[in-house]
PDB file of C-alpha atoms in Angstrom:
ATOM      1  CA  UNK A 165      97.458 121.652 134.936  1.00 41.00           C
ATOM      2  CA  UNK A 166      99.034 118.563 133.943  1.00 41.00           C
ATOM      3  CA  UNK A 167     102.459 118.195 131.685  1.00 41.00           C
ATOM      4  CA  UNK A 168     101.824 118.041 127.681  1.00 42.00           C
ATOM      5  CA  UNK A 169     102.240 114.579 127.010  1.00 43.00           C
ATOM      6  CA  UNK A 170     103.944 113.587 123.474  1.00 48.00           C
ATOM      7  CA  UNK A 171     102.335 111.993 120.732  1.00 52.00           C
ATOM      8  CA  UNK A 172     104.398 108.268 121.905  1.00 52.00           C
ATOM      9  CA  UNK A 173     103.534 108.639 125.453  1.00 51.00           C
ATOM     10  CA  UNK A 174     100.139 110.151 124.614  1.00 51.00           C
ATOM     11  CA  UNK A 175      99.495 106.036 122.648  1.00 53.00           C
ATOM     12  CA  UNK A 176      99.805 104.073 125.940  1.00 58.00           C
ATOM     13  CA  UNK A 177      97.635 104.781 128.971  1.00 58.00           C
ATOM     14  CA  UNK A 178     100.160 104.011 131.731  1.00 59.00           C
ATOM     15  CA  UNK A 179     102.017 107.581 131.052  1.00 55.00           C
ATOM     16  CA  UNK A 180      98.706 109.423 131.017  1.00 53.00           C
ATOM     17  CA  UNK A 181      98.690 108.441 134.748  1.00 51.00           C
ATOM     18  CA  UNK A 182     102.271 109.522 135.273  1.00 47.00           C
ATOM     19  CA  UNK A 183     100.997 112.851 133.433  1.00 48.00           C
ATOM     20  CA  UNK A 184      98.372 113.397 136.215  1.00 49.00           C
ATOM     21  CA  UNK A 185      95.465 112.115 133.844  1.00 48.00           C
ATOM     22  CA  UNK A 186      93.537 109.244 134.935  1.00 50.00           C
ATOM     23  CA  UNK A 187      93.843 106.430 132.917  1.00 52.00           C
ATOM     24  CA  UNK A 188      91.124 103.639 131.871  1.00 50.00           C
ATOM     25  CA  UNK A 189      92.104 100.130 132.053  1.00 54.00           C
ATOM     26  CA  UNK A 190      92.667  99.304 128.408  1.00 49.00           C
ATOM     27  CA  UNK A 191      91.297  95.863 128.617  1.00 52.00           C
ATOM     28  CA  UNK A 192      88.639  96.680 129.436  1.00 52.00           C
ATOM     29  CA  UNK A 193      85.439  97.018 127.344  1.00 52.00           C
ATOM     30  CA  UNK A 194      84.769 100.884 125.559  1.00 51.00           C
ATOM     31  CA  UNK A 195      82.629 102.792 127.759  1.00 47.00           C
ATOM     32  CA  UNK A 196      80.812 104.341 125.389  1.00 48.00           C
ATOM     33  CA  UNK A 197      81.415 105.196 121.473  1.00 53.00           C
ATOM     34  CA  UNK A 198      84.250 107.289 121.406  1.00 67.00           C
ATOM     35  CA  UNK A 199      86.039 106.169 123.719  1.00 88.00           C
ATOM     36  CA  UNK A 200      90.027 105.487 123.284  1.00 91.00           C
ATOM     37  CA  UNK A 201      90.920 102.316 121.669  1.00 92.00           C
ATOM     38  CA  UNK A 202      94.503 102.724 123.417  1.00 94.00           C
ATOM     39  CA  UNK A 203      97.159 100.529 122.099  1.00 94.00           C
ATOM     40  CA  UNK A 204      98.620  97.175 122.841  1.00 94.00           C
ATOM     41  CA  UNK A 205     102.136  96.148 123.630  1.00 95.00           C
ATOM     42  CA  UNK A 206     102.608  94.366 120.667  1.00 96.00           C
ATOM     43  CA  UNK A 207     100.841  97.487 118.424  1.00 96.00           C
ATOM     44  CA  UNK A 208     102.558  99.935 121.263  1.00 96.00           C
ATOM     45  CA  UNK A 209     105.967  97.946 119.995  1.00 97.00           C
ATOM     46  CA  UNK A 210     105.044  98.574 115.938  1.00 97.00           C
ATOM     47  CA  UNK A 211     104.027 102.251 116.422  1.00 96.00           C
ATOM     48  CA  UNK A 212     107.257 103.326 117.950  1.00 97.00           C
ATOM     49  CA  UNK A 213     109.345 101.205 115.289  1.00 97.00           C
ATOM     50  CA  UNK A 214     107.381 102.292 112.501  1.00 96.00           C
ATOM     51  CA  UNK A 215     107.548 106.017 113.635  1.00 97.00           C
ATOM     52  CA  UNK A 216     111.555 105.972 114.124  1.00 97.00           C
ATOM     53  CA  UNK A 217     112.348 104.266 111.325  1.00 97.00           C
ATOM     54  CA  UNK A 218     110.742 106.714 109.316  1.00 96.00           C
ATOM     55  CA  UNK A 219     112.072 109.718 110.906  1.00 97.00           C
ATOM     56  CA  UNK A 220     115.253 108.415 111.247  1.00 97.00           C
ATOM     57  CA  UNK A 221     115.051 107.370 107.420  1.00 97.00           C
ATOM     58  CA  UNK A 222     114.182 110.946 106.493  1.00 97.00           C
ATOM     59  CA  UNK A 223     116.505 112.512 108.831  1.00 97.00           C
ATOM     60  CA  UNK A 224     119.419 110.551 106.844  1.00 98.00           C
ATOM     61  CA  UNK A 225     118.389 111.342 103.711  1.00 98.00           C
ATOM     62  CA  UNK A 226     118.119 114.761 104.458  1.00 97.00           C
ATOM     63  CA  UNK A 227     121.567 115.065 105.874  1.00 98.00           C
ATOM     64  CA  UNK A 228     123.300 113.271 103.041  1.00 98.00           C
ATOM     65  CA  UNK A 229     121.648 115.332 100.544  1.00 97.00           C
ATOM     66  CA  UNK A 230     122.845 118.892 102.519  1.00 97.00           C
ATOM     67  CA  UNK A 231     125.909 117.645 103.108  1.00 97.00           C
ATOM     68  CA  UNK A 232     126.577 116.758  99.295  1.00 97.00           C
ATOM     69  CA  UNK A 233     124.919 118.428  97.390  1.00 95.00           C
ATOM     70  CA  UNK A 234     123.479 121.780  99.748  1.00 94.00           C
ATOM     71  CA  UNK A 235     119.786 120.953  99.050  1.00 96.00           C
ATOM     72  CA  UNK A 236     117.193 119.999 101.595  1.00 96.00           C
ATOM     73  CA  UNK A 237     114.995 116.777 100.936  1.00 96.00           C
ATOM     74  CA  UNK A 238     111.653 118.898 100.701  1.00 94.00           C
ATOM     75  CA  UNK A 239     113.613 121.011  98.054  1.00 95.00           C
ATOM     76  CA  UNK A 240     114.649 117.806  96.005  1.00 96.00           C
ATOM     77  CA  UNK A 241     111.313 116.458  95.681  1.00 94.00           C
ATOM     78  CA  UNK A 242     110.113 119.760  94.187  1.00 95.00           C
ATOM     79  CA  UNK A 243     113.105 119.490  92.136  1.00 96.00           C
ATOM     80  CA  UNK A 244     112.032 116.418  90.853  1.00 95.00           C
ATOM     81  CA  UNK A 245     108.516 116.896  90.569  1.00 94.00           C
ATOM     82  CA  UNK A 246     109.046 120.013  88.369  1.00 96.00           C
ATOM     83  CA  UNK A 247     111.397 117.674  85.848  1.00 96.00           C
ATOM     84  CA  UNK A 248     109.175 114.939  85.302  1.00 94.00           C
ATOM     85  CA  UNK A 249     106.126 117.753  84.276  1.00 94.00           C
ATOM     86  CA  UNK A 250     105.566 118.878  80.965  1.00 94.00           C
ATOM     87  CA  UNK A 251     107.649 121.926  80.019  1.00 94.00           C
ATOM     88  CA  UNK A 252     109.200 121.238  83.353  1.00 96.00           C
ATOM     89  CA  UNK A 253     106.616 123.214  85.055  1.00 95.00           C
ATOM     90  CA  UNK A 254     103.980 123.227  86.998  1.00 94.00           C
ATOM     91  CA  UNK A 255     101.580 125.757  88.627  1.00 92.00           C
ATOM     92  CA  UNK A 256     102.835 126.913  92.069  1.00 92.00           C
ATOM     93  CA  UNK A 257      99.205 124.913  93.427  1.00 88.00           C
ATOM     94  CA  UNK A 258      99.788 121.731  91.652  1.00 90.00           C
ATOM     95  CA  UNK A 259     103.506 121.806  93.560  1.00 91.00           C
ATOM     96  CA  UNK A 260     102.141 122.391  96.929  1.00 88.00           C
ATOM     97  CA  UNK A 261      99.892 119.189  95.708  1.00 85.00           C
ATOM     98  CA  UNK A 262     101.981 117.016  94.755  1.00 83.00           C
ATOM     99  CA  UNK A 263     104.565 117.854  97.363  1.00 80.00           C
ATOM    100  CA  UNK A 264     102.192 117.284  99.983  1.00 77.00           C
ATOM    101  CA  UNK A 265     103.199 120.651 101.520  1.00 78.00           C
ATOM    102  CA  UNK A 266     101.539 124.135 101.580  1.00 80.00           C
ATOM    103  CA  UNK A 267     101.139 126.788  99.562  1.00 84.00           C
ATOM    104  CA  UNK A 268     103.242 129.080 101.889  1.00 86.00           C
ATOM    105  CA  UNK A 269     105.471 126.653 102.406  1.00 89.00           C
ATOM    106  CA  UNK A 270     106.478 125.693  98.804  1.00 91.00           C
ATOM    107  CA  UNK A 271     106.184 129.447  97.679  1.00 91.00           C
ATOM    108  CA  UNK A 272     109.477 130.011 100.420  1.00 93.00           C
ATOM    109  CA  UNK A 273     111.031 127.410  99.095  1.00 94.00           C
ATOM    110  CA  UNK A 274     110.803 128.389  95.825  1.00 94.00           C
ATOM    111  CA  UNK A 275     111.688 131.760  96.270  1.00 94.00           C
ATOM    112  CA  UNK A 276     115.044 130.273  97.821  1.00 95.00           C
ATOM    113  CA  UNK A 277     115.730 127.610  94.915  1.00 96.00           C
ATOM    114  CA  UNK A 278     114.765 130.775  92.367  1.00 96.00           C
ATOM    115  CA  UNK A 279     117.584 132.727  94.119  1.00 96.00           C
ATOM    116  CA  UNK A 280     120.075 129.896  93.297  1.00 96.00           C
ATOM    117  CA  UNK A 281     118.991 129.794  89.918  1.00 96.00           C
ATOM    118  CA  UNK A 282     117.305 126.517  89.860  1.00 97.00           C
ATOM    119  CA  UNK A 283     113.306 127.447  89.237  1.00 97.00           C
ATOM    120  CA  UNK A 284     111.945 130.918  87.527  1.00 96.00           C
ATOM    121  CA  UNK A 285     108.648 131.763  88.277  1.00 94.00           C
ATOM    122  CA  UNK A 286     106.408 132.925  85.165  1.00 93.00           C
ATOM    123  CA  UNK A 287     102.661 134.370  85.209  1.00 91.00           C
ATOM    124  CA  UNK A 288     100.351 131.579  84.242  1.00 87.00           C
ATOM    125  CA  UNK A 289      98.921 132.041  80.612  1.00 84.00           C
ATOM    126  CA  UNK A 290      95.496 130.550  81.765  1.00 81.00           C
ATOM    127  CA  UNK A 291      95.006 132.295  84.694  1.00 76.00           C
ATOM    128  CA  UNK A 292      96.029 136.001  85.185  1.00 71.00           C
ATOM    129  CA  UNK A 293      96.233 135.351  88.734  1.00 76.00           C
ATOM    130  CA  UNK A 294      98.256 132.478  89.490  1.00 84.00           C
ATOM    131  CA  UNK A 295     101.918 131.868  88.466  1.00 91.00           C
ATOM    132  CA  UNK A 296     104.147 128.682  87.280  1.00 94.00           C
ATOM    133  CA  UNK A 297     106.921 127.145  88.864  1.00 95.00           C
ATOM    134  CA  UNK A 298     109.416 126.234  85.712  1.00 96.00           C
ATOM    135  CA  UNK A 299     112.624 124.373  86.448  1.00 97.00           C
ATOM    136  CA  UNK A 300     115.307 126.149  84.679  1.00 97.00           C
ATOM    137  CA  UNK A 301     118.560 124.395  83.433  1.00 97.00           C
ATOM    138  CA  UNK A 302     120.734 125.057  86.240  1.00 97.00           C
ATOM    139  CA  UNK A 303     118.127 123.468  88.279  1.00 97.00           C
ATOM    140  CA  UNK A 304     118.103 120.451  86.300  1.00 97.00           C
ATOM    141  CA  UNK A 305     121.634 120.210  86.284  1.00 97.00           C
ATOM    142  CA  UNK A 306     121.447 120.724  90.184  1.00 97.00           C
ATOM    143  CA  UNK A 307     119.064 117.944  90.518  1.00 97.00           C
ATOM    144  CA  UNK A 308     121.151 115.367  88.041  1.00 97.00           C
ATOM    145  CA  UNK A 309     124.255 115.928  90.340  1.00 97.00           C
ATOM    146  CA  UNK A 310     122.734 115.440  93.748  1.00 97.00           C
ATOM    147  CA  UNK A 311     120.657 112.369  92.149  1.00 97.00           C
ATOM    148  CA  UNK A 312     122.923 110.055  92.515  1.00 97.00           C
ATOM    149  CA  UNK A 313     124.352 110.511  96.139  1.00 97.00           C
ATOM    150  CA  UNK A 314     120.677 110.226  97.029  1.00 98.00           C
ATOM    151  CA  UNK A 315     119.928 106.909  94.863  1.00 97.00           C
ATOM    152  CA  UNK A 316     123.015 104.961  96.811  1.00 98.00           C
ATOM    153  CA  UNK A 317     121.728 106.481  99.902  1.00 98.00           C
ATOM    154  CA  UNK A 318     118.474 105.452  99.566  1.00 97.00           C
ATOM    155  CA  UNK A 319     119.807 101.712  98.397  1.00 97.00           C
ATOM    156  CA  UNK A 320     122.066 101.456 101.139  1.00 97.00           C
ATOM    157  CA  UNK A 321     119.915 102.642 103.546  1.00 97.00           C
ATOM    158  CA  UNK A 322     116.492 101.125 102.627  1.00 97.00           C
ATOM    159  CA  UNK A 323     116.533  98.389  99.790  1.00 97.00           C
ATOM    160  CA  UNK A 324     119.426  96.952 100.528  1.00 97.00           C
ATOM    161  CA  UNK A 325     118.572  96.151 104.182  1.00 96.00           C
ATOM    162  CA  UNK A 326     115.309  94.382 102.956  1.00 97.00           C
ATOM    163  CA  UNK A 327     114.726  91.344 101.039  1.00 97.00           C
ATOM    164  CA  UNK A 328     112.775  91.028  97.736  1.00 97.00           C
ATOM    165  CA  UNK A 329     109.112  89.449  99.600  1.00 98.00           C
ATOM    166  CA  UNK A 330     109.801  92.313 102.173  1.00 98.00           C
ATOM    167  CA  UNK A 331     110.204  95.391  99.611  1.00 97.00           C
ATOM    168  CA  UNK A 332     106.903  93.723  97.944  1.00 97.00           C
ATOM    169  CA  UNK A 333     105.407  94.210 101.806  1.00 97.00           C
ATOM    170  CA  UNK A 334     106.561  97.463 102.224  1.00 97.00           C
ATOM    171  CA  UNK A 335     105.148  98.969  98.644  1.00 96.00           C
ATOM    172  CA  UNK A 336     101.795  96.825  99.652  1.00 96.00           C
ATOM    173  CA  UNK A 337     101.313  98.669 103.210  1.00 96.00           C
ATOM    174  CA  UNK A 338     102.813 101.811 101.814  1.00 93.00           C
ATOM    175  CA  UNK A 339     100.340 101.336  99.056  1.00 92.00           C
ATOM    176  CA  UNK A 340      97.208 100.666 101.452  1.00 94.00           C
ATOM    177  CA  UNK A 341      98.335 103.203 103.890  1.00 91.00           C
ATOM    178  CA  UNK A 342      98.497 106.072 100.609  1.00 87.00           C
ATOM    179  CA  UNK A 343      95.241 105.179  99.542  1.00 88.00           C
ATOM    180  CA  UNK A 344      93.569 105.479 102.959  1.00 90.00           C
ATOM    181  CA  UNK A 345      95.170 108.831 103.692  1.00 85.00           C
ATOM    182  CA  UNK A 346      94.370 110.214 100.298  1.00 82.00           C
ATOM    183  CA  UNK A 347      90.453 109.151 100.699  1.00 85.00           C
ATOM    184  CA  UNK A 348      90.184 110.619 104.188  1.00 84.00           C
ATOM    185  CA  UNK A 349      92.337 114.223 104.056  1.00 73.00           C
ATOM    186  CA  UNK A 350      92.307 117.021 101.726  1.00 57.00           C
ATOM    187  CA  UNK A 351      95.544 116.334  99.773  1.00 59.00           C
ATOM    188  CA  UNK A 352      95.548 115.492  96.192  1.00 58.00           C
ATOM    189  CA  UNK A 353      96.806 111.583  94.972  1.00 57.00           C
ATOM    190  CA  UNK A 354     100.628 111.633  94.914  1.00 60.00           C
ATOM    191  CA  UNK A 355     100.946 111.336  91.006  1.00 59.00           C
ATOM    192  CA  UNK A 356     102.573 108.403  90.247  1.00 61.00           C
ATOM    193  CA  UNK A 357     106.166 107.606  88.650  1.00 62.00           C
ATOM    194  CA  UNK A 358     106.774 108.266  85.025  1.00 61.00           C
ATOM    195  CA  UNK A 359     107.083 104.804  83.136  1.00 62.00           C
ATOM    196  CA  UNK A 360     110.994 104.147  82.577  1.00 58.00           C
ATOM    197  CA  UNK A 361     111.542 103.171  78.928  1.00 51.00           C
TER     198      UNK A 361
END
């Protein structure tokens, strides 16, 4: 049986054969429909950057906010999410939604940020069976201390490295790249920013 091969080496046909899979030349023409459209060196090149620089980008502000302020990225965003709703709340579904995460997933972590204090859980007045997520005030106050280590972090790191025509690239592909992933999967559309006044 042949190694697992990783997602990068698993994009370029040359390791497949270093794997023990035969490999198709990728110049030449499909076979049949189906068949792997394998990428280029240039698009082999753009893959790998794209998928670092993300990663890494994550990874950094991740660490910053742990280090700081003790709360994990994924954690934030739920933070945030929950302030900008009505009420500050939101059923524990419409989280997972608009989190992009799982229903397990953000039910964990909001049994850990309800143990700090930060979100109560409360039955659902609408629906017997399914509760709310409500950011309390410590959680607020939580969130408007770590905000602006992030903010800097995520100037310094991003914006700042980028000049005004390519931030307007990088919202366009992030924009086209959103839509296309929102029409073809099962999550709900990331709701947008509330209007600054």
């Amino acid at each position: 049986m042949a190694p697992p091969v990783s997602a990068l080496q698993a994009a370029h046909p040359s390791h497949l054969e270093v794997a023990g899979v035969p490999a198709a030349d990728p110049a030449a023409e499909p076979a049949a429909t189906g068949s792997t459209r394998w990428l280029d060196d240039e698009e082999q090149v753009t893959w790998r950057t794209f998928l670092s620089a993300t990663q890494l980008l994550l990874d950094r502000f991740d660490r910053q906010l742990q280090r700081d302020s003790g709360i994990l990225l994924t954690y934030y965003e739920m933070l945030v999410r929950l302030s900008e709703a009505p009420d500050r709340s939101l059923r524990m579904s419409e989280l997972a939604e608009s989190s992009l995460a799982s229903r397990s997933r953000v039910s964990h972590a909001v049994a850990r940020m309800e143990e700090r204090g930060w979100i109560r859980r409360e039955a659902c007045p609408t629906d017997g069976r399914g509760y709310l997520a409500v950011l309390t005030d410590e959680g607020l106050e939580a969130l408007a201390a770590a905000a602006p280590g992030h903010v800097e972090t995520v100037r310094t790191t991003l914006f700042d490295r980028l000049t005004d025509e390519q931030l307007q690239q990088l919202r366009s592909i992030s924009s086209v790249l959103l839509e296309h992933l929102q029409e073809t999967g099962s999550v709900s559309p990331v709701p947008p920013a509330p209007e600054r006044s």
